[in-house]
């Protein structure tokens, strides 16, 4: 079975600082991994995805994530945080045999302070 | 029009009421989903429809009844709900689910409060 663990339900950074949101996964099949972002009072939006091509994946708004099979990790980073990055971030993995069925982590709320 | 539209955005209902949530997608997709988002819990997949046929029911209580009349519309009929059913219900769509793209397009959600 597939599962996702996001370490840290809340992360707070200063504007301009590095953003690092952690995600570890468990999968019985080669995983497809995703990061989604949810801004207040909105639905989820795809930030980036790993689908077995390049292990370093670049997404929107300057975010990127690196797939590390040996560590079963897919951490999300951004070199310099902006106030507009404040949101909730969800890591997800596709379920085995389940096409676009996504298994989500519990989410990490990112706060950015001046 | 936005890609995936959900109505109503907010709904308050008593435990004996019957109400429905509506989702409409304008993206030409053929798969639609209902997810439940509760505070401090991961998103829970409830139902999946591919080409109007239900392909997934994730052990959802029968007080939630989905309906998918066509590939563009998805409903969630609610009756005799419990207070613990209060949550944000998210609808999503994707272009055929025959490939694992994982790219779901979400609506803004319907915030349900059960009194």
GROMACS .gro file of C-alpha atoms in nm:
model
  229
    1UNK     CA    1   0.000   0.000   0.000
    2UNK     CA    2   0.104   0.356  -0.058
    3UNK     CA    3   0.139   0.622   0.211
    4UNK     CA    4   0.286   0.966   0.255
    5UNK     CA    5   0.432   1.127   0.565
    6UNK     CA    6   0.492   1.498   0.585
    7UNK     CA    7   0.723   1.595   0.868
    8UNK     CA    8   0.607   1.909   1.042
    9UNK     CA    9   0.250   2.025   1.025
   10UNK     CA   10   0.366   2.387   1.054
   11UNK     CA   11   0.679   2.550   0.916
   12UNK     CA   12   0.766   2.915   0.964
   13UNK     CA   13   1.036   3.100   0.771
   14UNK     CA   14   1.146   3.456   0.720
   15UNK     CA   15   1.093   3.626   0.388
   16UNK     CA   16   1.396   3.555   0.172
   17UNK     CA   17   1.493   3.241   0.364
   18UNK     CA   18   1.514   2.888   0.231
   19UNK     CA   19   1.194   2.689   0.231
   20UNK     CA   20   1.222   2.314   0.299
   21UNK     CA   21   0.910   2.101   0.332
   22UNK     CA   22   0.970   1.734   0.396
   23UNK     CA   23   0.789   1.439   0.245
   24UNK     CA   24   0.861   1.069   0.277
   25UNK     CA   25   0.665   0.806   0.095
   26UNK     CA   26   0.602   0.437   0.101
   27UNK     CA   27   0.508   0.257  -0.218
   28UNK     CA   28   0.496  -0.103  -0.335
   29UNK     CA   29   0.530   0.007  -0.696
   30UNK     CA   30   0.748   0.274  -0.859
   31UNK     CA   31   0.584   0.589  -0.732
   32UNK     CA   32   0.459   0.895  -0.903
   33UNK     CA   33   0.492   1.182  -0.656
   34UNK     CA   34   0.333   1.522  -0.642
   35UNK     CA   35   0.323   1.844  -0.448
   36UNK     CA   36   0.003   2.042  -0.437
   37UNK     CA   37  -0.052   2.384  -0.282
   38UNK     CA   38  -0.372   2.517  -0.125
   39UNK     CA   39  -0.412   2.889  -0.069
   40UNK     CA   40  -0.673   3.007   0.182
   41UNK     CA   41  -1.029   2.944   0.072
   42UNK     CA   42  -0.919   2.777  -0.247
   43UNK     CA   43  -0.889   2.428  -0.387
   44UNK     CA   44  -0.561   2.247  -0.443
   45UNK     CA   45  -0.330   2.336  -0.730
   46UNK     CA   46  -0.055   2.117  -0.873
   47UNK     CA   47   0.287   2.260  -0.792
   48UNK     CA   48   0.507   1.993  -0.948
   49UNK     CA   49   0.525   1.621  -1.017
   50UNK     CA   50   0.774   1.335  -1.051
   51UNK     CA   51   0.680   1.067  -1.300
   52UNK     CA   52   1.002   0.862  -1.335
   53UNK     CA   53   1.193   1.102  -1.558
   54UNK     CA   54   1.442   1.352  -1.411
   55UNK     CA   55   1.484   1.317  -1.035
   56UNK     CA   56   1.504   1.694  -0.986
   57UNK     CA   57   1.171   1.842  -1.074
   58UNK     CA   58   1.100   2.211  -1.116
   59UNK     CA   59   0.756   2.351  -1.057
   60UNK     CA   60   0.572   2.679  -1.054
   61UNK     CA   61   0.660   2.980  -0.842
   62UNK     CA   62   1.027   2.882  -0.809
   63UNK     CA   63   0.968   2.556  -0.621
   64UNK     CA   64   1.152   2.235  -0.693
   65UNK     CA   65   1.170   1.887  -0.546
   66UNK     CA   66   1.417   1.603  -0.566
   67UNK     CA   67   1.319   1.238  -0.580
   68UNK     CA   68   1.557   1.026  -0.372
   69UNK     CA   69   1.473   0.660  -0.399
   70UNK     CA   70   1.731   0.550  -0.142
   71UNK     CA   71   1.577   0.782   0.115
   72UNK     CA   72   1.217   0.737  -0.007
   73UNK     CA   73   1.191   1.114   0.003
   74UNK     CA   74   1.053   1.392  -0.214
   75UNK     CA   75   1.127   1.712  -0.027
   76UNK     CA   76   1.008   2.047  -0.159
   77UNK     CA   77   1.241   2.347  -0.162
   78UNK     CA   78   1.251   2.709  -0.266
   79UNK     CA   79   1.569   2.915  -0.229
   80UNK     CA   80   1.400   3.236  -0.119
   81UNK     CA   81   1.058   3.255   0.045
   82UNK     CA   82   0.808   3.520  -0.053
   83UNK     CA   83   0.513   3.637   0.150
   84UNK     CA   84   0.282   3.501  -0.120
   85UNK     CA   85   0.414   3.148  -0.056
   86UNK     CA   86   0.216   3.127   0.267
   87UNK     CA   87  -0.022   2.837   0.211
   88UNK     CA   88  -0.073   2.471   0.289
   89UNK     CA   89   0.134   2.222   0.095
   90UNK     CA   90   0.041   1.862   0.032
   91UNK     CA   91   0.261   1.579  -0.083
   92UNK     CA   92   0.087   1.294  -0.265
   93UNK     CA   93   0.159   0.959  -0.426
   94UNK     CA   94  -0.050   0.766  -0.675
   95UNK     CA   95  -0.204   0.450  -0.542
   96UNK     CA   96  -0.096   0.125  -0.701
   97UNK     CA   97  -0.314   0.031  -0.994
   98UNK     CA   98  -0.505   0.343  -0.929
   99UNK     CA   99  -0.435   0.568  -1.218
  100UNK     CA  100  -0.510   0.912  -1.085
  101UNK     CA  101  -0.606   0.807  -0.735
  102UNK     CA  102  -0.388   1.015  -0.509
  103UNK     CA  103  -0.291   0.938  -0.152
  104UNK     CA  104  -0.223   1.265   0.027
  105UNK     CA  105  -0.012   1.351   0.326
  106UNK     CA  106  -0.160   1.548   0.614
  107UNK     CA  107  -0.021   1.875   0.482
  108UNK     CA  108   0.229   2.134   0.599
  109UNK     CA  109   0.120   2.488   0.665
  110UNK     CA  110   0.390   2.734   0.562
  111UNK     CA  111   0.400   3.074   0.730
  112UNK     CA  112   0.627   3.347   0.594
  113UNK     CA  113   0.703   3.642   0.818
  114UNK     CA  114   0.872   3.969   0.730
  115UNK     CA  115  -1.557   3.035  -1.609
  116UNK     CA  116  -1.311   2.862  -1.383
  117UNK     CA  117  -1.212   2.504  -1.459
  118UNK     CA  118  -1.397   2.329  -1.177
  119UNK     CA  119  -1.691   2.501  -1.011
  120UNK     CA  120  -1.850   2.386  -0.688
  121UNK     CA  121  -2.177   2.503  -0.538
  122UNK     CA  122  -2.270   2.595  -0.279
  123UNK     CA  123  -1.947   2.724  -0.128
  124UNK     CA  124  -2.094   2.704   0.220
  125UNK     CA  125  -2.371   2.486   0.354
  126UNK     CA  126  -2.515   2.449   0.702
  127UNK     CA  127  -2.759   2.167   0.759
  128UNK     CA  128  -2.926   1.980   1.036
  129UNK     CA  129  -2.885   1.608   1.083
  130UNK     CA  130  -3.229   1.536   0.938
  131UNK     CA  131  -3.193   1.753   0.628
  132UNK     CA  132  -3.132   1.641   0.273
  133UNK     CA  133  -2.906   1.855   0.060
  134UNK     CA  134  -2.680   1.819  -0.242
  135UNK     CA  135  -2.341   1.946  -0.345
  136UNK     CA  136  -2.280   2.017  -0.710
  137UNK     CA  137  -1.963   2.012  -0.914
  138UNK     CA  138  -1.919   2.110  -1.276
  139UNK     CA  139  -1.599   2.094  -1.479
  140UNK     CA  140  -1.540   2.292  -1.797
  141UNK     CA  141  -1.213   2.124  -1.893
  142UNK     CA  142  -1.338   1.840  -2.109
  143UNK     CA  143  -1.210   1.583  -1.860
  144UNK     CA  144  -1.361   1.240  -1.823
  145UNK     CA  145  -1.278   1.153  -1.464
  146UNK     CA  146  -1.424   1.321  -1.157
  147UNK     CA  147  -1.358   1.279  -0.787
  148UNK     CA  148  -1.494   1.368  -0.446
  149UNK     CA  149  -1.246   1.426  -0.165
  150UNK     CA  150  -1.317   1.508   0.200
  151UNK     CA  151  -1.086   1.748   0.380
  152UNK     CA  152  -1.120   1.751   0.758
  153UNK     CA  153  -0.913   1.954   0.998
  154UNK     CA  154  -0.582   1.790   1.090
  155UNK     CA  155  -0.646   1.487   0.868
  156UNK     CA  156  -0.516   1.397   0.522
  157UNK     CA  157  -0.748   1.440   0.230
  158UNK     CA  158  -0.968   1.136   0.197
  159UNK     CA  159  -1.071   1.007  -0.142
  160UNK     CA  160  -1.442   0.929  -0.138
  161UNK     CA  161  -1.554   0.847  -0.491
  162UNK     CA  162  -1.411   0.828  -0.841
  163UNK     CA  163  -1.603   0.832  -1.167
  164UNK     CA  164  -1.455   0.753  -1.507
  165UNK     CA  165  -1.674   0.821  -1.808
  166UNK     CA  166  -1.975   0.851  -1.575
  167UNK     CA  167  -1.914   0.509  -1.422
  168UNK     CA  168  -1.822   0.481  -1.056
  169UNK     CA  169  -1.485   0.313  -1.028
  170UNK     CA  170  -1.408   0.380  -0.664
  171UNK     CA  171  -1.609   0.393  -0.345
  172UNK     CA  172  -1.369   0.424  -0.057
  173UNK     CA  173  -1.595   0.266   0.206
  174UNK     CA  174  -1.801   0.581   0.229
  175UNK     CA  175  -2.115   0.563   0.449
  176UNK     CA  176  -2.438   0.538   0.257
  177UNK     CA  177  -2.556   0.874   0.390
  178UNK     CA  178  -2.333   1.012   0.112
  179UNK     CA  179  -2.472   0.928  -0.229
  180UNK     CA  180  -2.286   1.037  -0.544
  181UNK     CA  181  -2.437   1.092  -0.884
  182UNK     CA  182  -2.260   1.150  -1.213
  183UNK     CA  183  -2.510   1.214  -1.493
  184UNK     CA  184  -2.238   1.300  -1.745
  185UNK     CA  185  -1.864   1.358  -1.757
  186UNK     CA  186  -1.904   1.726  -1.673
  187UNK     CA  187  -2.125   1.707  -1.367
  188UNK     CA  188  -2.091   1.539  -1.032
  189UNK     CA  189  -2.323   1.557  -0.736
  190UNK     CA  190  -2.296   1.449  -0.377
  191UNK     CA  191  -2.634   1.392  -0.215
  192UNK     CA  192  -2.637   1.423   0.162
  193UNK     CA  193  -2.892   1.289   0.408
  194UNK     CA  194  -2.905   1.219   0.781
  195UNK     CA  195  -2.549   1.339   0.826
  196UNK     CA  196  -2.359   1.346   1.154
  197UNK     CA  197  -2.167   1.638   1.305
  198UNK     CA  198  -1.840   1.458   1.229
  199UNK     CA  199  -1.926   1.487   0.860
  200UNK     CA  200  -1.857   1.860   0.883
  201UNK     CA  201  -1.565   1.924   0.648
  202UNK     CA  202  -1.456   2.079   0.323
  203UNK     CA  203  -1.570   1.866   0.031
  204UNK     CA  204  -1.349   1.901  -0.272
  205UNK     CA  205  -1.437   1.803  -0.623
  206UNK     CA  206  -1.166   1.735  -0.878
  207UNK     CA  207  -1.139   1.626  -1.238
  208UNK     CA  208  -0.868   1.483  -1.458
  209UNK     CA  209  -0.815   1.384  -1.814
  210UNK     CA  210  -0.846   1.021  -1.854
  211UNK     CA  211  -0.745   0.818  -1.581
  212UNK     CA  212  -0.595   0.554  -1.795
  213UNK     CA  213  -0.255   0.715  -1.742
  214UNK     CA  214  -0.101   0.801  -1.409
  215UNK     CA  215  -0.050   1.169  -1.458
  216UNK     CA  216  -0.170   1.260  -1.110
  217UNK     CA  217  -0.276   1.599  -1.231
  218UNK     CA  218  -0.608   1.667  -1.072
  219UNK     CA  219  -0.785   1.997  -1.110
  220UNK     CA  220  -0.968   2.094  -0.794
  221UNK     CA  221  -1.263   2.316  -0.728
  222UNK     CA  222  -1.262   2.559  -0.438
  223UNK     CA  223  -1.465   2.326  -0.222
  224UNK     CA  224  -1.796   2.326  -0.040
  225UNK     CA  225  -1.765   2.395   0.332
  226UNK     CA  226  -2.025   2.179   0.507
  227UNK     CA  227  -2.133   2.227   0.866
  228UNK     CA  228  -2.367   1.973   1.022
  229UNK     CA  229  -2.548   2.090   1.335
   0.00000   0.00000   0.00000
